[in-house]
Amino acid sequence: MPVSDAVERPDQPWSRQRLRSTNARLLLDRLRSAGAASRAQLARETGLSKPTVSSALAALEEAGLVHEVGTQSPERGRTAVLYAPDPSAGYALGIDVGRSWLRVAVANLDGEVVARADVRNRARSSGAMAELVVTTAHQVVANSEVAPAAVVHAVVGTPGIYDEQRRRVRYAMHLPGWGRAGLFDRMREELGVPLEVHNDANLAALGEYTYGVGAGSRLFAYILIGTGLGMGVVSEGRLFTGAHGGAGEIGFLPWPGRQKPETLEDAVSGVAVVEAARRFGMSGQQLTAKAVFDAARQGNAAAIKAVELEGERIAHTVAAAAAVLDPDLVVLGGGVGHSVDLLLRPVRENLRALTPLRPKIVPSALGEDAVLLGAVATALGTARDLVFERHSAS
């Protein structure tokens, strides 16, 4: 519970216990954000008295929330003990559900992934997919040797928008049946862990902000290009989702099709890359976007034309984002976004011709892990609060 919450809620009168809890949380937050420190250092930085710091640290240590991590020898005076948050006080579960892959990871409270699994998604129904998620998550927790009760929160990333009222995902067109009502409630029950559901592009943006090239950006857009097309927007460190969770669903933007009106997703996704390559003369029954990019690197003329066209269409996507958001950074990720070595030149050249608004464009630093790490980071934010509340209440 943030300090401001304790101050502003009149329905919870002050007590010695609440004051001690607030002081303990202040110290824990400081240790988590700035690293290990001694009692004297914490007293100087927080303004709390040394006896108060000692008492709060003792309570945190007894609760298993902090531990001694070493000593510090000053030039004068006694050697000081250094304290840091205990990363094993709780764990979080991150899940990335994609059309082709399911990725699951368990992380401690420091954000260190202690176990993970990457499994081919061969499920042919929504029920089978939900079962695969639960089974894989249980297996990853077992492999981590973490007690199941120590996993306190989970976050799953999925295409589409989660409708909290109707308890289902909307607009997950590439995962048939995934929008069935109650599916995630079933997973919550079988996992035995509180489960949040978020859009995959939004989590990729948070992952990139927390662990990748988005760190320090005032406002950046993460464009996820794969089976579908989506965008996550992070402003001043916070995700922008809009009034109904649909901000960033740029795949629905209209695109002038050859025979009928299409969407931007129809024009930019990995499927569009394959269709373009076939039109330019590339063949093969199992042709994929990756195969097209690989062929372009080998000099295949049809593949090169398809890549050039994809770069042009991504430039239109970036131009739209630049006009609406004015980001200082655009990150390209997803299966198609991973081929930025081929795409950056045509994207930048076309962007110059389209608009005077030209944000910096870079590839994702996290690659295929962006959604998973965003899920982990989001789950950790809640897990740290839950762990503190549980331990401080006991």
C-alpha positions in Angstrom: 0.0 0.0 0.0 1.5 3.3 -1.0 2.1 5.9 1.7 -0.3 8.3 0.1 -3.1 5.7 0.4 -2.5 5.4 4.1 -2.7 9.2 4.5 -5.8 9.9 2.4 -8.2 7.1 3.5 -10.2 8.5 6.5 -12.0 5.1 6.9 -8.8 3.7 8.3 -7.8 5.6 11.4 -4.1 5.8 12.3 -2.7 3.2 14.7 0.7 2.2 15.8 0.4 -1.0 13.7 -0.5 1.0 10.5 2.3 3.5 11.1 4.8 0.6 11.5 3.5 -1.0 8.3 3.8 2.3 6.4 7.4 2.8 7.6 8.2 -0.8 6.6 6.8 -0.3 3.2 8.7 2.9 2.7 12.0 1.1 3.5 11.1 -1.9 1.3 10.3 0.3 -1.7 13.6 2.2 -1.2 15.6 -1.0 -1.1 13.8 -2.4 -4.2 14.3 0.8 -6.2 17.8 1.8 -5.3 19.5 -1.4 -4.0 21.0 -2.6 -0.8 21.6 -0.2 2.1 22.6 0.0 5.7 20.4 1.2 8.6 22.2 4.5 8.7 21.9 5.1 5.0 18.2 4.3 5.1 17.7 6.7 8.0 19.4 9.5 6.1 17.5 8.9 2.8 14.0 8.4 4.3 14.1 10.9 7.2 13.1 8.2 9.6 15.0 7.9 12.9 17.6 5.2 13.3 15.5 3.4 16.0 12.5 3.5 13.7 14.5 2.1 10.8 16.0 -0.7 13.0 12.5 -1.7 14.2 11.0 -1.7 10.7 13.9 -3.7 9.3 13.6 -6.2 12.1 9.9 -6.6 11.3 10.7 -7.0 7.6 13.4 -9.5 8.2 11.2 -11.5 10.6 8.5 -11.6 7.9 11.0 -12.9 5.3 10.7 -9.8 3.1 14.3 -8.5 3.5 17.6 -10.3 4.3 21.2 -9.4 5.0 23.3 -9.4 1.9 26.7 -8.3 3.2 28.5 -5.6 5.0 30.0 -2.2 4.4 33.2 -0.9 6.0 33.2 2.9 6.3 36.4 4.9 6.6 35.5 5.5 10.2 33.2 3.7 12.6 31.8 0.2 12.8 31.1 -2.1 9.9 27.5 -1.7 8.7 25.2 -4.6 7.7 23.5 -4.2 4.3 19.9 -5.2 3.7 18.0 -6.0 0.5 14.6 -7.4 -0.4 14.5 -11.2 -0.3 13.6 -12.2 -3.9 12.3 -15.6 -2.7 9.5 -14.0 -0.6 7.1 -14.6 -3.5 6.9 -15.4 -7.2 4.9 -14.3 -10.2 3.8 -16.2 -13.3 3.9 -14.7 -16.8 2.1 -16.3 -19.8 2.2 -15.5 -23.5 -0.5 -17.2 -25.6 0.2 -16.9 -29.3 -1.2 -18.7 -32.3 2.0 -20.7 -32.8 3.7 -20.7 -29.4 2.8 -20.7 -25.7 5.5 -19.3 -23.4 5.3 -19.5 -19.6 7.8 -18.2 -17.0 8.1 -18.0 -13.2 10.0 -15.1 -11.8 11.1 -14.2 -8.2 10.4 -10.7 -6.8 13.6 -9.4 -8.3 12.3 -10.2 -11.7 14.7 -13.1 -12.3 13.2 -15.9 -14.3 13.8 -19.1 -12.4 12.0 -21.4 -14.8 10.3 -21.2 -18.2 8.9 -23.3 -21.0 8.3 -22.5 -24.7 5.7 -25.0 -26.2 4.3 -25.3 -29.7 0.7 -24.4 -29.6 -0.9 -27.3 -31.4 -4.3 -27.0 -29.7 -7.2 -27.2 -32.1 -9.9 -25.8 -29.8 -10.2 -23.2 -27.1 -10.7 -25.8 -24.5 -7.6 -27.6 -25.5 -5.7 -24.4 -25.5 -6.8 -23.5 -22.0 -5.8 -27.0 -20.8 -2.4 -26.5 -22.5 -1.9 -23.2 -20.6 -2.8 -24.7 -17.2 -0.7 -27.9 -17.7 2.3 -26.0 -18.9 2.1 -23.5 -16.1 1.9 -26.2 -13.5 4.9 -28.0 -15.1 6.9 -24.8 -15.1 6.2 -24.1 -11.4 7.1 -27.7 -10.6 10.4 -27.4 -12.6 11.2 -24.2 -10.7 11.0 -26.1 -7.4 9.0 -23.2 -6.0 6.1 -24.1 -3.7 2.8 -23.5 -5.6 1.5 -21.4 -2.7 4.5 -19.0 -3.2 3.2 -18.1 -6.7 0.9 -15.2 -5.8 -0.1 -13.6 -9.1 -0.2 -14.4 -12.8 -0.7 -12.4 -16.0 -1.5 -13.8 -19.4 -1.0 -11.9 -22.7 -3.3 -12.7 -25.5 -4.4 -11.2 -28.8 -7.6 -9.2 -28.5 -9.2 -7.2 -25.7 -10.3 -8.7 -22.5 -13.9 -7.7 -21.5 -14.0 -7.8 -17.7 -17.8 -7.5 -17.6 -18.5 -10.4 -20.0 -15.5 -12.4 -18.8 -14.1 -13.0 -22.3 -11.7 -11.9 -24.9 -13.0 -10.0 -27.9 -11.3 -9.6 -31.3 -8.9 -12.6 -31.0 -9.7 -13.6 -34.6 -6.6 -15.8 -35.0 -7.4 -18.0 -32.0 -10.8 -19.6 -32.9 -13.1 -20.0 -29.9 -10.7 -18.0 -27.6 -13.5 -15.5 -27.0 -15.7 -18.1 -25.2 -17.2 -16.7 -22.0 -15.8 -18.2 -18.8 -12.6 -19.6 -20.4 -10.3 -17.5 -18.3 -12.4 -18.1 -15.2 -11.8 -21.8 -15.7 -8.0 -21.2 -16.1 -8.0 -19.1 -12.9 -9.7 -21.9 -10.9 -7.4 -24.6 -12.3 -4.2 -22.5 -11.8 -5.2 -21.7 -8.3 -3.6 -18.2 -8.7 -5.2 -14.8 -9.3 -5.0 -14.2 -13.1 -5.1 -11.0 -15.0 -5.6 -10.9 -18.8 -4.0 -8.3 -21.0 -3.5 -7.6 -24.7 -0.3 -9.0 -26.0 0.9 -5.8 -27.8 0.3 -3.8 -24.5 2.4 -6.3 -22.6 5.1 -6.3 -25.2 5.3 -2.5 -24.8 5.6 -2.8 -21.0 8.2 -5.5 -21.4 10.2 -3.3 -23.7 9.9 -0.3 -21.4 11.0 -2.4 -18.3 13.7 -4.5 -19.8 14.5 -3.2 -23.4 15.0 -0.2 -25.6 11.9 1.7 -24.3 13.5 2.4 -20.9 13.6 6.2 -20.3 11.3 7.1 -23.2 8.6 9.7 -22.5 6.2 8.2 -25.0 6.9 5.3 -27.2 4.8 2.9 -29.4 5.5 -0.8 -29.7 4.2 -2.1 -33.0 3.7 -5.9 -32.9 3.7 -7.4 -36.4 3.1 -11.1 -36.7 0.1 -13.2 -37.4 -1.9 -10.1 -36.6 -1.1 -6.4 -36.0 -1.3 -4.4 -32.8 0.3 -1.6 -31.0 1.1 -0.8 -27.3 1.6 2.7 -26.1 3.6 3.6 -23.0 3.5 7.3 -21.8 5.6 8.4 -18.9 6.0 4.8 -17.8 2.3 4.0 -17.9 0.4 2.0 -20.4 -2.3 3.9 -22.4 -5.3 1.6 -23.1 -8.1 4.1 -23.9 -11.6 4.2 -22.6 -12.5 0.6 -23.4 -9.1 -1.1 -23.7 -8.9 -0.7 -27.4 -6.2 1.9 -27.8 -3.5 0.6 -30.1 -5.8 -1.7 -32.1 -4.4 -0.3 -35.3 -5.0 -3.5 -37.2 -8.6 -2.3 -37.5 -7.7 0.9 -39.4 -9.1 0.8 -43.0 -6.8 0.1 -45.9 -7.8 0.5 -49.5 -7.9 -3.0 -50.8 -7.5 -4.2 -54.4 -11.0 -5.7 -54.6 -12.7 -4.7 -51.4 -12.0 -2.5 -48.4 -9.3 -4.2 -46.2 -7.8 -3.4 -42.8 -4.3 -2.4 -42.0 -3.8 -5.8 -40.5 -4.7 -7.4 -43.9 -2.0 -5.3 -45.5 0.9 -5.5 -42.9 0.7 -8.9 -41.1 2.8 -11.9 -41.8 0.1 -13.3 -44.0 0.3 -10.2 -46.2 4.1 -10.8 -46.6 3.4 -14.3 -47.9 0.6 -13.2 -50.2 2.8 -10.5 -51.7 5.7 -12.9 -52.2 3.3 -15.3 -54.1 2.0 -12.5 -56.3 5.6 -11.6 -57.2 6.3 -15.2 -58.2 7.6 -17.0 -55.1 6.3 -20.6 -54.7 6.1 -23.3 -52.1 3.3 -24.9 -50.2 4.6 -24.2 -46.7 5.7 -20.6 -47.5 5.9 -18.4 -44.3 6.9 -14.8 -43.6 10.2 -16.1 -42.2 10.9 -18.0 -45.3 10.3 -14.9 -47.4 12.7 -12.8 -45.3 15.3 -15.6 -45.4 14.9 -15.8 -49.2 15.3 -12.0 -49.5 18.6 -12.2 -47.6 19.7 -14.8 -50.2 18.8 -12.4 -53.1 15.5 -13.9 -54.2 13.9 -11.2 -56.4 10.3 -12.0 -55.5 11.1 -12.0 -51.8 13.0 -8.7 -52.1 9.9 -7.1 -53.7 7.6 -8.5 -51.0 10.0 -7.1 -48.3 10.1 -3.7 -50.0 6.3 -3.6 -50.1 6.1 -4.6 -46.4 8.5 -1.8 -45.5 6.2 0.7 -47.4 3.2 -0.5 -45.5 4.9 -0.4 -42.2 5.9 3.2 -43.0 2.2 4.0 -43.3 1.6 2.4 -40.0 4.3 4.4 -38.3 3.1 7.6 -40.0 -0.4 7.1 -38.5 1.1 6.5 -35.1 3.3 9.5 -35.4 0.5 11.8 -36.3 -1.8 10.7 -33.5 0.7 10.1 -30.7 3.9 12.1 -31.5 6.1 9.4 -29.9 9.8 9.9 -29.4 10.4 6.2 -30.2 8.7 3.5 -32.3 9.8 -0.1 -31.6 9.1 -2.8 -34.2 8.6 -6.3 -32.8 6.8 -9.6 -33.5 7.6 -12.2 -36.1 7.8 -9.7 -38.9 9.3 -7.0 -36.8 12.3 -9.3 -36.1 13.4 -8.8 -39.7 14.2 -5.2 -39.1 17.6 -5.7 -40.7 15.7 -5.8 -44.0 12.8 -3.5 -43.2 14.4 -0.4 -41.7 15.7 1.1 -44.9 12.4 0.9 -46.9 10.4 1.9 -43.8 12.6 5.0 -43.3 12.7 5.9 -47.0 8.9 5.7 -47.3 8.3 7.5 -44.0 10.3 10.5 -45.3 8.0 10.7 -48.3 4.9 10.3 -46.2 5.2 12.8 -43.3 7.5 15.4 -41.7 6.8 13.6 -38.4 9.6 11.0 -38.2 10.1 9.3 -34.8 13.2 7.2 -34.2 12.5 3.6 -35.3 14.4 0.7 -33.7 13.9 -3.1 -33.4 12.8 -4.7 -30.2 15.6 -5.7 -27.9 13.6 -8.5 -26.4 12.6 -10.3 -29.6 10.1 -13.1 -29.1 10.2 -12.6 -25.3 8.7 -9.2 -25.3 5.1 -10.3 -24.4 6.3 -12.8 -21.9 8.5 -10.4 -20.1 5.8 -7.8 -20.1 3.5 -10.3 -18.5 6.2 -11.1 -15.9 6.8 -7.4 -15.2 3.0 -6.7 -14.8 2.5 -9.7 -12.5 5.5 -8.7 -10.4 3.9 -5.2 -9.7 0.9 -6.9 -8.1 2.8 -9.8 -6.6 5.1 -7.4 -4.6 2.1 -5.7 -3.1 0.3 -8.9 -2.3 3.4 -10.4 -0.6 3.9 -7.3 1.6 0.2 -7.2 2.6 0.2 -10.9 3.4 3.3 -10.8 5.5 2.5 -7.5 7.2 -0.9 -8.8 8.2 0.4 -12.0 9.7 
